[in-house]
Coordinates of C-alpha atoms in Angstrom, one line a residue:
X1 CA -62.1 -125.7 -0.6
X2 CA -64.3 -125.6 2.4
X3 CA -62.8 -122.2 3.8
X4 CA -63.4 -120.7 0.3
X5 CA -66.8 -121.6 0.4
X6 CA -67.5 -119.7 3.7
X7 CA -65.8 -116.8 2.8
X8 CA -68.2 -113.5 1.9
X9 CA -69.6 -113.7 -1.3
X10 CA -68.4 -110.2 -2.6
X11 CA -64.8 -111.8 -1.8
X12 CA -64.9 -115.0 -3.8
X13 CA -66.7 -112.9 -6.8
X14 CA -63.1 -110.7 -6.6
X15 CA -61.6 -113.0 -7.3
X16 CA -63.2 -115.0 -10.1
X17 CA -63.4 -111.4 -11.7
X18 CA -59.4 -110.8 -10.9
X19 CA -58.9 -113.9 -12.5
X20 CA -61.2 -113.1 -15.6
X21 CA -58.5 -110.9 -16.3
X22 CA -56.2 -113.1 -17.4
X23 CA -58.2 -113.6 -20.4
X24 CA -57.8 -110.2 -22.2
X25 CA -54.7 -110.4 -20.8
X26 CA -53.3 -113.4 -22.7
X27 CA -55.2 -112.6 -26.0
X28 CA -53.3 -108.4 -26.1
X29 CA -49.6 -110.2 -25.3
X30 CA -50.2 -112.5 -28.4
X31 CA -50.7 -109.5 -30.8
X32 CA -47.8 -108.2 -28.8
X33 CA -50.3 -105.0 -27.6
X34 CA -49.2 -104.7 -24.7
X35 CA -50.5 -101.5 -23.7
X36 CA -53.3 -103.1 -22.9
X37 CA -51.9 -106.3 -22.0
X38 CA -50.4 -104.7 -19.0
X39 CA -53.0 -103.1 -17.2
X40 CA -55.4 -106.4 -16.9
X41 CA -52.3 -108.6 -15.9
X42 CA -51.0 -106.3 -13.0
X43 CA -55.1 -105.9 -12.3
X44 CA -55.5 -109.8 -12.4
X45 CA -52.3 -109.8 -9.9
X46 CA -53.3 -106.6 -7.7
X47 CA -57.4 -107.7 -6.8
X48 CA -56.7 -111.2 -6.5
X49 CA -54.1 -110.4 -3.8
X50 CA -56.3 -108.2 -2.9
X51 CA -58.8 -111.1 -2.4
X52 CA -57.3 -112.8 -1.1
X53 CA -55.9 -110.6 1.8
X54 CA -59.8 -109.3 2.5
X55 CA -60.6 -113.1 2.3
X56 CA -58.2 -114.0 5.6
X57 CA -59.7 -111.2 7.0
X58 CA -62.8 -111.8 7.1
X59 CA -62.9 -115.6 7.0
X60 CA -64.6 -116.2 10.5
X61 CA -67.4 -113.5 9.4
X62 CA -70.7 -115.2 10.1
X63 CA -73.9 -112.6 9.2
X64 CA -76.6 -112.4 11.5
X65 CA -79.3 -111.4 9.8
X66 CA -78.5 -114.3 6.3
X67 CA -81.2 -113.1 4.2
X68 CA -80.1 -109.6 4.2
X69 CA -76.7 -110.1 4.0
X70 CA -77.5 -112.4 0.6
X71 CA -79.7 -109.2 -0.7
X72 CA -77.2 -106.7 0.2
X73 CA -74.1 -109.1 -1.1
X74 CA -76.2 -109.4 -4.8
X75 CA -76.7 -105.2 -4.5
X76 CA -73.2 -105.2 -3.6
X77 CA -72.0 -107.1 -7.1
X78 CA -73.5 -104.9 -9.1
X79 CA -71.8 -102.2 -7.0
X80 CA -68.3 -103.2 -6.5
X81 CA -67.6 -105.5 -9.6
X82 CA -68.5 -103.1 -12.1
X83 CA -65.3 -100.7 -10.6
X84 CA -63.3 -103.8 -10.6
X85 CA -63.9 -104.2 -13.9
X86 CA -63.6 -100.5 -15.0
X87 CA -60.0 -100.1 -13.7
X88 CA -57.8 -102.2 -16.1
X89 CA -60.4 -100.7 -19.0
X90 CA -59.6 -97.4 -17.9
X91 CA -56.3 -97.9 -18.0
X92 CA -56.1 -99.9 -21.9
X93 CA -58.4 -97.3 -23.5
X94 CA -56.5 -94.1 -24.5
X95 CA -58.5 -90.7 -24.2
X96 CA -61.5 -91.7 -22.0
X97 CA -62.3 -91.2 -18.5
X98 CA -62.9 -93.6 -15.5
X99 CA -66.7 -92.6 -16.0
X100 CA -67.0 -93.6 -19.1
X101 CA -65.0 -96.7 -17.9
X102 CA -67.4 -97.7 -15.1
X103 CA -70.4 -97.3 -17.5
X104 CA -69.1 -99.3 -19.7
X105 CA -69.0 -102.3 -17.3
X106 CA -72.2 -101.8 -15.8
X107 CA -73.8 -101.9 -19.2
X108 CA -71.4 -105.2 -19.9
X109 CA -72.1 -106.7 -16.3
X110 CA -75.8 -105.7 -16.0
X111 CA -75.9 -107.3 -19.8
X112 CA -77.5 -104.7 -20.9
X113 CA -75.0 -103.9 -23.7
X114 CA -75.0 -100.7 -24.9
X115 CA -71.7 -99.1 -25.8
X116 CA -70.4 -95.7 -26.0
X117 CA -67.5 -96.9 -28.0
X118 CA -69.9 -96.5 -31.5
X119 CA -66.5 -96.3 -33.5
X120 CA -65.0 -100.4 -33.3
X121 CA -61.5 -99.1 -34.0
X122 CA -61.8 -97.0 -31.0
X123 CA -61.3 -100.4 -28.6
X124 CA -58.7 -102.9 -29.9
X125 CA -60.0 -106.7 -29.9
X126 CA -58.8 -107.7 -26.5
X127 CA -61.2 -104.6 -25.3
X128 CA -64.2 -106.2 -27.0
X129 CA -63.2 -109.5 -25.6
X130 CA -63.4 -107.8 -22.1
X131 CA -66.8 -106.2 -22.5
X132 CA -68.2 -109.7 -24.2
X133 CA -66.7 -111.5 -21.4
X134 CA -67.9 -109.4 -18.6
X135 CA -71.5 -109.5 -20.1
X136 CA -71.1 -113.2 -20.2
X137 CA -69.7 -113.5 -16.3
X138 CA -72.9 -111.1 -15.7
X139 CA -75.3 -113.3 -17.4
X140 CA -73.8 -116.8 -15.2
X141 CA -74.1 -114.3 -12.0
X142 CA -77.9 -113.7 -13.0
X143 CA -78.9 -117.4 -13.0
X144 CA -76.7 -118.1 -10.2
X145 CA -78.3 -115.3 -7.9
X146 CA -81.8 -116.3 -9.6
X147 CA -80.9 -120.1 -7.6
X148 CA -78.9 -119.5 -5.0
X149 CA -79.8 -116.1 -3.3
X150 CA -83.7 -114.9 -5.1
X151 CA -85.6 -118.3 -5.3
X152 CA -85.4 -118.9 -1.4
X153 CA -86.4 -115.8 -0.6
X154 CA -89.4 -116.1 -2.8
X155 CA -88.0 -113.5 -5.5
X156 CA -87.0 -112.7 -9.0
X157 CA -90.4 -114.4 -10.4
X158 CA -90.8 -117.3 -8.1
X159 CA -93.3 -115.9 -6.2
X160 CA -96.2 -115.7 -8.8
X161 CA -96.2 -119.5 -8.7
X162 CA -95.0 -120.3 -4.7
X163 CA -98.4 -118.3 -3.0
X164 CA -95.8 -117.1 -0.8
X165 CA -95.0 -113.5 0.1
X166 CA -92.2 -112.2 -1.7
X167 CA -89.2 -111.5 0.2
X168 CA -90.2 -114.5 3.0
X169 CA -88.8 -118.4 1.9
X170 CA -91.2 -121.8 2.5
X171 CA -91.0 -123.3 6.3
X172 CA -87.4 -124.8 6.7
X173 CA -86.0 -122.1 4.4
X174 CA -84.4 -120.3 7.2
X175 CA -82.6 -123.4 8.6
X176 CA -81.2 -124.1 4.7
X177 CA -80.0 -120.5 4.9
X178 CA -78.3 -120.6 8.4
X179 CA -76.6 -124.0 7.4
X180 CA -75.2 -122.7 3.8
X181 CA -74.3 -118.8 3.2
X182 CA -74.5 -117.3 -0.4
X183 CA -71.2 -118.0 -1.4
X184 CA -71.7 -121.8 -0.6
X185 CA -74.9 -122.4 -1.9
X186 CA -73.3 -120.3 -5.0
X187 CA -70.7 -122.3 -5.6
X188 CA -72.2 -125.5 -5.2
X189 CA -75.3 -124.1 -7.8
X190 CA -72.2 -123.4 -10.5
X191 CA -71.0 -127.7 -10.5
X192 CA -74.5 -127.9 -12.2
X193 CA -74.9 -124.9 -13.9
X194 CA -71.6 -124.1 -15.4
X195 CA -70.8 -126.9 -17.1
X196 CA -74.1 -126.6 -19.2
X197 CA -73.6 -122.2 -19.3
X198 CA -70.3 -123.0 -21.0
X199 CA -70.8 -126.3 -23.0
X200 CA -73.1 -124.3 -24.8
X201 CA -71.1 -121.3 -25.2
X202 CA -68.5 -123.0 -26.8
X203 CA -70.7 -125.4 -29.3
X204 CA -72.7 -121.9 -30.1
X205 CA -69.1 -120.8 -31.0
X206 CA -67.8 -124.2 -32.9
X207 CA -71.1 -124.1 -35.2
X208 CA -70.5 -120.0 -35.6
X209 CA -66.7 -120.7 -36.7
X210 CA -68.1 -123.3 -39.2
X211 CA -70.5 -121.2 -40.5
X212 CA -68.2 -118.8 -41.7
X213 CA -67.3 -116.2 -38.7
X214 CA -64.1 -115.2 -37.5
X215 CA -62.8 -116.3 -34.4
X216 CA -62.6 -113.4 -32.4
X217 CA -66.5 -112.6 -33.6
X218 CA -67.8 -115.8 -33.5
X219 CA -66.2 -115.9 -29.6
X220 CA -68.0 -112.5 -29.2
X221 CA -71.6 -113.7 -30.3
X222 CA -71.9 -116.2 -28.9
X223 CA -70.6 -115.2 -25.1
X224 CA -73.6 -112.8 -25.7
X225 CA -76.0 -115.0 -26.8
X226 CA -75.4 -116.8 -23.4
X227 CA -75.8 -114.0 -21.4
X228 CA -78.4 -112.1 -23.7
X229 CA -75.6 -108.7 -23.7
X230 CA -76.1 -108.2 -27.3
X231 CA -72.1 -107.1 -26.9
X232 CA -70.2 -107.5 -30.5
X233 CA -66.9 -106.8 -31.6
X234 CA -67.8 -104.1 -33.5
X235 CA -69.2 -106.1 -36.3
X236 CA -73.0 -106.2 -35.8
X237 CA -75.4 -109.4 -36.4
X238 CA -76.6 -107.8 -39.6
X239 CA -73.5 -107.6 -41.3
X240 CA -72.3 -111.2 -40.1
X241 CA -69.9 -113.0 -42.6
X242 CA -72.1 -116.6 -42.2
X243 CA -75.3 -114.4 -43.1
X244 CA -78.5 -116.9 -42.2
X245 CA -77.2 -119.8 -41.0
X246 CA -75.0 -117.3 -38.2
X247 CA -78.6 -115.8 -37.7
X248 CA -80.7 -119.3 -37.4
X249 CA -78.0 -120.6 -34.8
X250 CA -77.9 -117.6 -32.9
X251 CA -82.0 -117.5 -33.0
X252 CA -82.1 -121.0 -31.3
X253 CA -79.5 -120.4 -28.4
X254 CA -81.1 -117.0 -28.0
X255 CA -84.6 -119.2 -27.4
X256 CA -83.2 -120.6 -24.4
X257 CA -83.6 -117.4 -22.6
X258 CA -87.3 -117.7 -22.8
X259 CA -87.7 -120.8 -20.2
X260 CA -86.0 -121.7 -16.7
X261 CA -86.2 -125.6 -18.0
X262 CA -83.4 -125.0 -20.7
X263 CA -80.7 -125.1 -17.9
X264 CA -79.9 -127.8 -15.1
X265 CA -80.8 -126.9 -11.9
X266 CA -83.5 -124.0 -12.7
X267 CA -85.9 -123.1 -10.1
X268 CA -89.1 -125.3 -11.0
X269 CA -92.2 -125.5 -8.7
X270 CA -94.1 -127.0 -11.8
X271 CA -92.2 -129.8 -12.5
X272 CA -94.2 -132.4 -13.6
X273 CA -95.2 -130.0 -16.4
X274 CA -94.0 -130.7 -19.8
X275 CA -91.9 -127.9 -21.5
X276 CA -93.8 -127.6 -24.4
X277 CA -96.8 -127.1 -22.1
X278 CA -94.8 -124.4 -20.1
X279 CA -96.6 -121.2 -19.1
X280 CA -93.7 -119.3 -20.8
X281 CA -93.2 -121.3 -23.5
X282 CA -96.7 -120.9 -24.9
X283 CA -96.8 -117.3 -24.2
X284 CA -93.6 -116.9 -26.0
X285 CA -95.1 -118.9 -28.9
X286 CA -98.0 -116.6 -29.3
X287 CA -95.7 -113.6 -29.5
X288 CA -93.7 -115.1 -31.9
X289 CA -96.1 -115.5 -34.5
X290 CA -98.2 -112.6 -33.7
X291 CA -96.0 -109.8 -34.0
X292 CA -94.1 -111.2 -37.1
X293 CA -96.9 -112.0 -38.5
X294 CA -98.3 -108.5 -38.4
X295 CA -95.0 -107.0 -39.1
X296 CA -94.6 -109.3 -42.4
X297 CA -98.2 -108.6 -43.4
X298 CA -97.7 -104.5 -42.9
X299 CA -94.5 -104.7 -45.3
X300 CA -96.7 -106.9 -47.6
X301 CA -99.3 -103.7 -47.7
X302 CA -96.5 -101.5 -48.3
X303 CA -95.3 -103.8 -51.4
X304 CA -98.6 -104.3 -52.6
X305 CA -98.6 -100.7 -52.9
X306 CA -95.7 -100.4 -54.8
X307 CA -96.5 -103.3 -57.0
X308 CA -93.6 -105.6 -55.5
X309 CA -95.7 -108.1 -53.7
X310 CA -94.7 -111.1 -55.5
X311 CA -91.2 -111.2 -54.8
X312 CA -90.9 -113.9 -53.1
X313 CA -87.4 -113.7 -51.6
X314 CA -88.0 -110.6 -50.5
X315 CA -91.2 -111.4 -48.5
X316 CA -89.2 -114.2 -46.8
X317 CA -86.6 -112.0 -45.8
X318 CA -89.1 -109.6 -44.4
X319 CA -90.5 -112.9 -42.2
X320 CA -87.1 -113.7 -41.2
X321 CA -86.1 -110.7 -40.0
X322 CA -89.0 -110.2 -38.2
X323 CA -89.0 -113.4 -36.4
X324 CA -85.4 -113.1 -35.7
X325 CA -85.6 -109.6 -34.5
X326 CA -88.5 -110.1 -32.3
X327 CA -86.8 -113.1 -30.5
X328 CA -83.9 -111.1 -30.1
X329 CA -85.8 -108.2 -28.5
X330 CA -88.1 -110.6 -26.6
X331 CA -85.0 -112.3 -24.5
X332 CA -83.3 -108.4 -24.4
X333 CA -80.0 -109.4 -26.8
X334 CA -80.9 -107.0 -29.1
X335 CA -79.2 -108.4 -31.9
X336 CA -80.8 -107.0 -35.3
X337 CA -81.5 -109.2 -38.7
X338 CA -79.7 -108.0 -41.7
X339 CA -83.4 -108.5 -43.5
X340 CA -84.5 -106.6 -40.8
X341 CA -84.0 -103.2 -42.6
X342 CA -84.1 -105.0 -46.2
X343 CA -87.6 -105.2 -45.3
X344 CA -87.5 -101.6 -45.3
X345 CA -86.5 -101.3 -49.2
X346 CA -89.0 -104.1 -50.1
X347 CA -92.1 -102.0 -48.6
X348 CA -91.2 -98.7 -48.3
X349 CA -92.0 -98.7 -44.6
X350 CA -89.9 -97.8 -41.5
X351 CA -89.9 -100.8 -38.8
X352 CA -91.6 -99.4 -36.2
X353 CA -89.6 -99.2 -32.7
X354 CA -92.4 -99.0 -30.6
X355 CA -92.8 -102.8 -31.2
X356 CA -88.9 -103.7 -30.2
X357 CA -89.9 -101.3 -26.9
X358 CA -93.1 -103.3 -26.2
X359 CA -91.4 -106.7 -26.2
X360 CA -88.2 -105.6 -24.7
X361 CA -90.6 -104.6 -21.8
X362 CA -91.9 -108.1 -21.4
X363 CA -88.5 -109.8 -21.5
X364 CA -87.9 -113.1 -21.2
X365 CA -88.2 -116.4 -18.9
X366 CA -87.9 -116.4 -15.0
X367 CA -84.5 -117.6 -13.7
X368 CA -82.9 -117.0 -17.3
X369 CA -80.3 -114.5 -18.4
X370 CA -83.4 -112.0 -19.7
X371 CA -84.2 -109.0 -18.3
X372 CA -87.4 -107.2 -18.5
X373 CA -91.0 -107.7 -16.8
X374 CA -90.3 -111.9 -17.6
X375 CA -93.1 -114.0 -19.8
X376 CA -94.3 -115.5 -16.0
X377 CA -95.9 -111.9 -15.2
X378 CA -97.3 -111.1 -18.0
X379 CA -98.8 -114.6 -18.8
X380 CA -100.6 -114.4 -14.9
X381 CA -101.9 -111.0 -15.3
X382 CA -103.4 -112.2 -19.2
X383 CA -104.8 -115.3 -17.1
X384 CA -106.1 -113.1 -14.8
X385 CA -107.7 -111.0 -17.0
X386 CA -109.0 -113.7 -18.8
X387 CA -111.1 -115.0 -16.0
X388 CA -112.5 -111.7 -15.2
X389 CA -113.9 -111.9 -18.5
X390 CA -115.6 -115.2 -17.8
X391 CA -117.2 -114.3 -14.7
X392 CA -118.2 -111.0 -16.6
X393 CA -120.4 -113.6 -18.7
X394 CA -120.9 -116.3 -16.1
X395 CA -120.6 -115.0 -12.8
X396 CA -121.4 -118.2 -11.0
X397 CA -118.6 -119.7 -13.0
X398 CA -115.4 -122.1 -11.4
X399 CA -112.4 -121.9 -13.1
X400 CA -110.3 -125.0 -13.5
X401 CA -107.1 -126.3 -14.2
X402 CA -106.3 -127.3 -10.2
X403 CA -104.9 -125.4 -7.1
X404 CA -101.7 -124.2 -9.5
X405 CA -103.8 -122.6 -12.1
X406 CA -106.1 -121.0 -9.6
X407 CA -103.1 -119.5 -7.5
X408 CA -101.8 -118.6 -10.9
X409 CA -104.5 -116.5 -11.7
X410 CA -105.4 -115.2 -8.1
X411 CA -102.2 -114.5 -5.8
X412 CA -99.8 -115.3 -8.8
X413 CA -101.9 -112.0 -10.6
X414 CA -101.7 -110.1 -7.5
X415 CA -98.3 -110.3 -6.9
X416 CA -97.5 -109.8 -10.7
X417 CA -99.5 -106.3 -10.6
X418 CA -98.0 -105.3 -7.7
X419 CA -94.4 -106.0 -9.6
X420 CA -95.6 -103.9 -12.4
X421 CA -96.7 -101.0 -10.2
X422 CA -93.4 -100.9 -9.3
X423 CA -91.9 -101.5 -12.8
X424 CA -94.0 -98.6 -14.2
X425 CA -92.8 -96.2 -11.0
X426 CA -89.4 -96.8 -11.9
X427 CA -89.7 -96.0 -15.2
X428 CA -91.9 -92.5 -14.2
X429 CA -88.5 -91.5 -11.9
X430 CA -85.9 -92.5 -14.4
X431 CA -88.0 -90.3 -17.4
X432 CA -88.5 -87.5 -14.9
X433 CA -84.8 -87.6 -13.7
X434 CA -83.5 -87.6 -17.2
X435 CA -85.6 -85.2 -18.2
X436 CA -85.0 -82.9 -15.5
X437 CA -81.3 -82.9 -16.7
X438 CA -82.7 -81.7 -20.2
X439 CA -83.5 -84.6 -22.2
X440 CA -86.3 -84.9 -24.3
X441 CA -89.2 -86.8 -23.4
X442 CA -88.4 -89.4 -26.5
X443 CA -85.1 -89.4 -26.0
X444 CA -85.2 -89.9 -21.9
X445 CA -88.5 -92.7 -22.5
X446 CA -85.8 -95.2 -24.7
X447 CA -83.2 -94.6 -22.7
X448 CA -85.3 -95.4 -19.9
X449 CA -86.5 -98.4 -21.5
X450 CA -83.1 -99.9 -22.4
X451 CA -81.7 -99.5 -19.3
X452 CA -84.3 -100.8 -17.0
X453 CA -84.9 -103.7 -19.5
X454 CA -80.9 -104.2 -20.2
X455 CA -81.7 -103.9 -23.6
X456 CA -78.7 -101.6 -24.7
X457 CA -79.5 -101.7 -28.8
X458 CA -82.9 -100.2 -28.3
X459 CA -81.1 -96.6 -27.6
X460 CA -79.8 -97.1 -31.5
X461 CA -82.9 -99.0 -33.1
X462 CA -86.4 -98.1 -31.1
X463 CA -85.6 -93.9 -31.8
X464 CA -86.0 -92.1 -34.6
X465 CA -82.5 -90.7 -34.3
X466 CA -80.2 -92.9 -32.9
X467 CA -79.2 -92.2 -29.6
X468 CA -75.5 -92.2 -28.7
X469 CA -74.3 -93.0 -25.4
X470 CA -71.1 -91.0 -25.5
X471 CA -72.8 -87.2 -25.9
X472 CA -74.7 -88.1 -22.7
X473 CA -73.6 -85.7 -19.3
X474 CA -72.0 -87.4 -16.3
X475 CA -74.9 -87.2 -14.5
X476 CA -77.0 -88.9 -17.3
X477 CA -74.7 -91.7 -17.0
X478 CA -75.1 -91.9 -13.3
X479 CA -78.9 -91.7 -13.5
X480 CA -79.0 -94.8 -16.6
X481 CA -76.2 -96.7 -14.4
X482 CA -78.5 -96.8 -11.3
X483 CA -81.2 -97.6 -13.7
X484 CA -79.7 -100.9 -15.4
X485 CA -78.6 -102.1 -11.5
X486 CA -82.3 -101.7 -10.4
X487 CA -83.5 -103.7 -13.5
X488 CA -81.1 -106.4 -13.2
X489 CA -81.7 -107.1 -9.7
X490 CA -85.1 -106.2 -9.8
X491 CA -87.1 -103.8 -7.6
X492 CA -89.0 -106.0 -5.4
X493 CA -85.0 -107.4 -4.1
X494 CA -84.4 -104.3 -3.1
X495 CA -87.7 -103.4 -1.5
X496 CA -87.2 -106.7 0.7
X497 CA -83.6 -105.6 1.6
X498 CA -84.9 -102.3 2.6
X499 CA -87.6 -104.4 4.3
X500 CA -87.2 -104.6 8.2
X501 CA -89.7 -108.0 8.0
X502 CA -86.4 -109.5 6.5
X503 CA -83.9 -107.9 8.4
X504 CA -85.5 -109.8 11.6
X505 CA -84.8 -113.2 10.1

């Protein structure tokens, strides 16, 4: 065991993906499809050899530089795995190209979920099973790099409450680093983590399969509840077979995205801080009244018009779906109510997409499965802004709450502006890129949107005309691929890998 845990990180992720195989694998040979059974057993077989071959190579490798080697190892997933992945998928699917393949996994790994399979009886079930199952390994891999690799360097949303300088870990950092490599500190993150990641996959499953699902979709949601992928069988949320009570379990697991305190071991600097007075919690609250709130109140306009205001089961579907739909959008799973578009027939009124974009774009909690601009941000720069106003009124002013709120609201902000900066210039290249290649400026802004947020259902729900994946050049796919990496890992990662400050530590 100890040699395992000082082999290269990249090598022991192999292999746990290799292994992943098995799954697919196993589930095709009982329906006796072995066409695709094939492909991910010999896979399974050839890259955990493979593995392990690389692994005895490379076993007395020792990094000199440990904090870029644990940058360029969690670039390097996001690299290598989606190929491992795409090879046995490429293989399975008939009429497709290795392209296609390999976007396909870094939409499922990134957890962004969106397909360009749009036809379910184009991918048999083991195929779904892969994607859902890749989406879920890529959601443990984001809490465990949020632990193990970004929260010592002072990343991934730590540093708005630390004070420190993103990219640079507290005094005695260095020597934890030097004593314990990625993999190690990554495996030893997973006793605590796992156990919890996949307890509650498999209770979110139990409760799905007595609420009336199949097996096979039941499995499906909730591996992408988990991981906020938002990857189905084919069967979306708003045609699920347990209706609400499939839609109120999902919305509570989905909540769990919106605070690093709903899993053991999570990166806390605030933890004498109850949950329910959690910075992101609160925040998360206020959304989730406001904008269903003025969602329900713009269909109630629309009925009133139409002289339907007092039916009262449709107004409460209208609520419902808005509630449901804005959590989904607000942790990036993108799963859609089915009284989502009732509330459509009730008022008249198209659901606007701009409001899925908007809270796709603040995401979720720090150190969760979420993607997006995380609640932490945007709840320091609405602090900051807040204050402002006071001294506007009172300039002589102090404002309280202690030496955390103050940071909060004074480096905390800083740092949070300068990670938006940096969100909004990534969005400005991905819309010029895409556009440059001939996309419209609608079509190239959700795109955008979706893949820097991994938020794959807003290509099909946030336009006008639904956008679909498949029609989009090879280079279009290169461009969104590169996009979804840089949003899962985050930009200010890679600036501190590209950083020679951390390159000398």
């Amino acid at each position: 065991m100890r040699r395992i845990l000082e082999l290269p990180l990249l090598v022991v992720l192999s292999g746990v993906g290799s292994l992943a195989m098995l799954l697919p694998a196993a589930h095709a040979a009982a329906f006796s499809n072995f066409v695709v059974a094939r492909p991910f057993f010999y896979g399974a077989i050839m890259f955990f050899l493979l593995s392990v071959l690389v692994g005895i190579a490379t076993s007395n490798f020792r990094p000199r530089l440990v904090a870029r080697s644990q940058l360029a190892a969690l670039v390097g997933a996001y690299i290598w795995l989606p190929i491992l992945f795409a090879i046995p998928f490429d293989q399975a699917v008939k009429d497709t190209t290795f392209t296609n393949a390999w976007f396909e996994m870094v939409s499922s790994f990134t957890t962004t979920g969106v397909t360009q399979y749009d036809t379910p009886a184009r991918l048999s079930p083991s195929l779904h099973l892969w994607r859902a199952l890749v989406g879920w390994l890529g959601g443990f891999f984001v809490l465990m790099s949020a632990v193990a690799i970004l929260a010592p360097l002072n990343l991934g949303g730590v540093e708005v409450l630390s004070g420190r300088v993103p990219g640079r870990g507290a005094k005695g950092a260095a020597q934890i680093t030097h004593a314990a490599g990625p993999a190690d500190r990554m495996i030893r993150h997973s006793i605590t983590l796992f156990p919890a990641y996949f307890g509650l996959t498999l209770v979110l499953w139990v409760l799905l399969l007595m609420a009336g699902e199949t097996g096979m979709t039941a499995f499906c949601y909730a591996l992408s509840t988990l991981s906020t992928s938002g990857i189905t069988n084919g069967q979306p949320m708003s045609t699920a077979a347990g209706g609400l009570l499939s839609e109120v379990l999902v919305f509570v697991f989905m909540s769990l995205a919106l605070t690093r305190r709903s899993m053991p071991g999570a990166v806390l600097t605030d933890r004498n801080r109850p949950i329910f007075d959690d910075h992101e919690v609160r925040l998360a609250a206020f959304f989730l009244i406001l904008v269903p709130g003025l969602l329900f109140l713009r269909h109630w306009l629309g009925a009133f018009a139409a002289d339907d205001v007092l039916n009262f089961r449709a107004a409460f579907n209208a609520l419902w779906g808005g509630l449901f739909t804005t959590m989904s959008f607000l942790t990036t799973t993108g799963f859609e109510s089915a009284d989502w578009q009732d509330a459509r027939q009730w008022s008249g009124l198209n659901s606007p997409g701009l409001v899925l974009v908007g809270l796709a774009m603040m995401g979720g909690g720090v150190a969760t499965t979420a993607g997006g601009l995380k609640l932490l941000r945007v709840y320091a720069l609405a602090r900051h802004g807040e204050r402002e106003m006071e001294r506007l009124v009172h300039p002589t002013s102090i404002g309280g709450g202690g030496d955390s709120e103050r940071q909060l609201r004074q480096g905390g902000a800083y740092v949070a502006w300068i990670f938006f900066m940096l969100y909004a210039m990534t969005f400005a290249i991905v819309v010029a890129a895409l556009s440059l290649r001939g996309l419209g400026f609608e079509q190239s802004l959700v795109l955008t949107v979706a893949a820097v947020t991994t938020t794959g259902p807003l290509a099909v729900m946030a336009s006008e005309v639904p956008l679909r994946m498949i029609e989009l050049s090879l280079s279009e796919k290169l461009i969104l691929g590169g996009a979804m990496v840089v949003g899962r890992v985050e930009i200010l990662a890679i600036l501190a890998l590209l950083s020679p400050g951390v390159w000398r530590r």
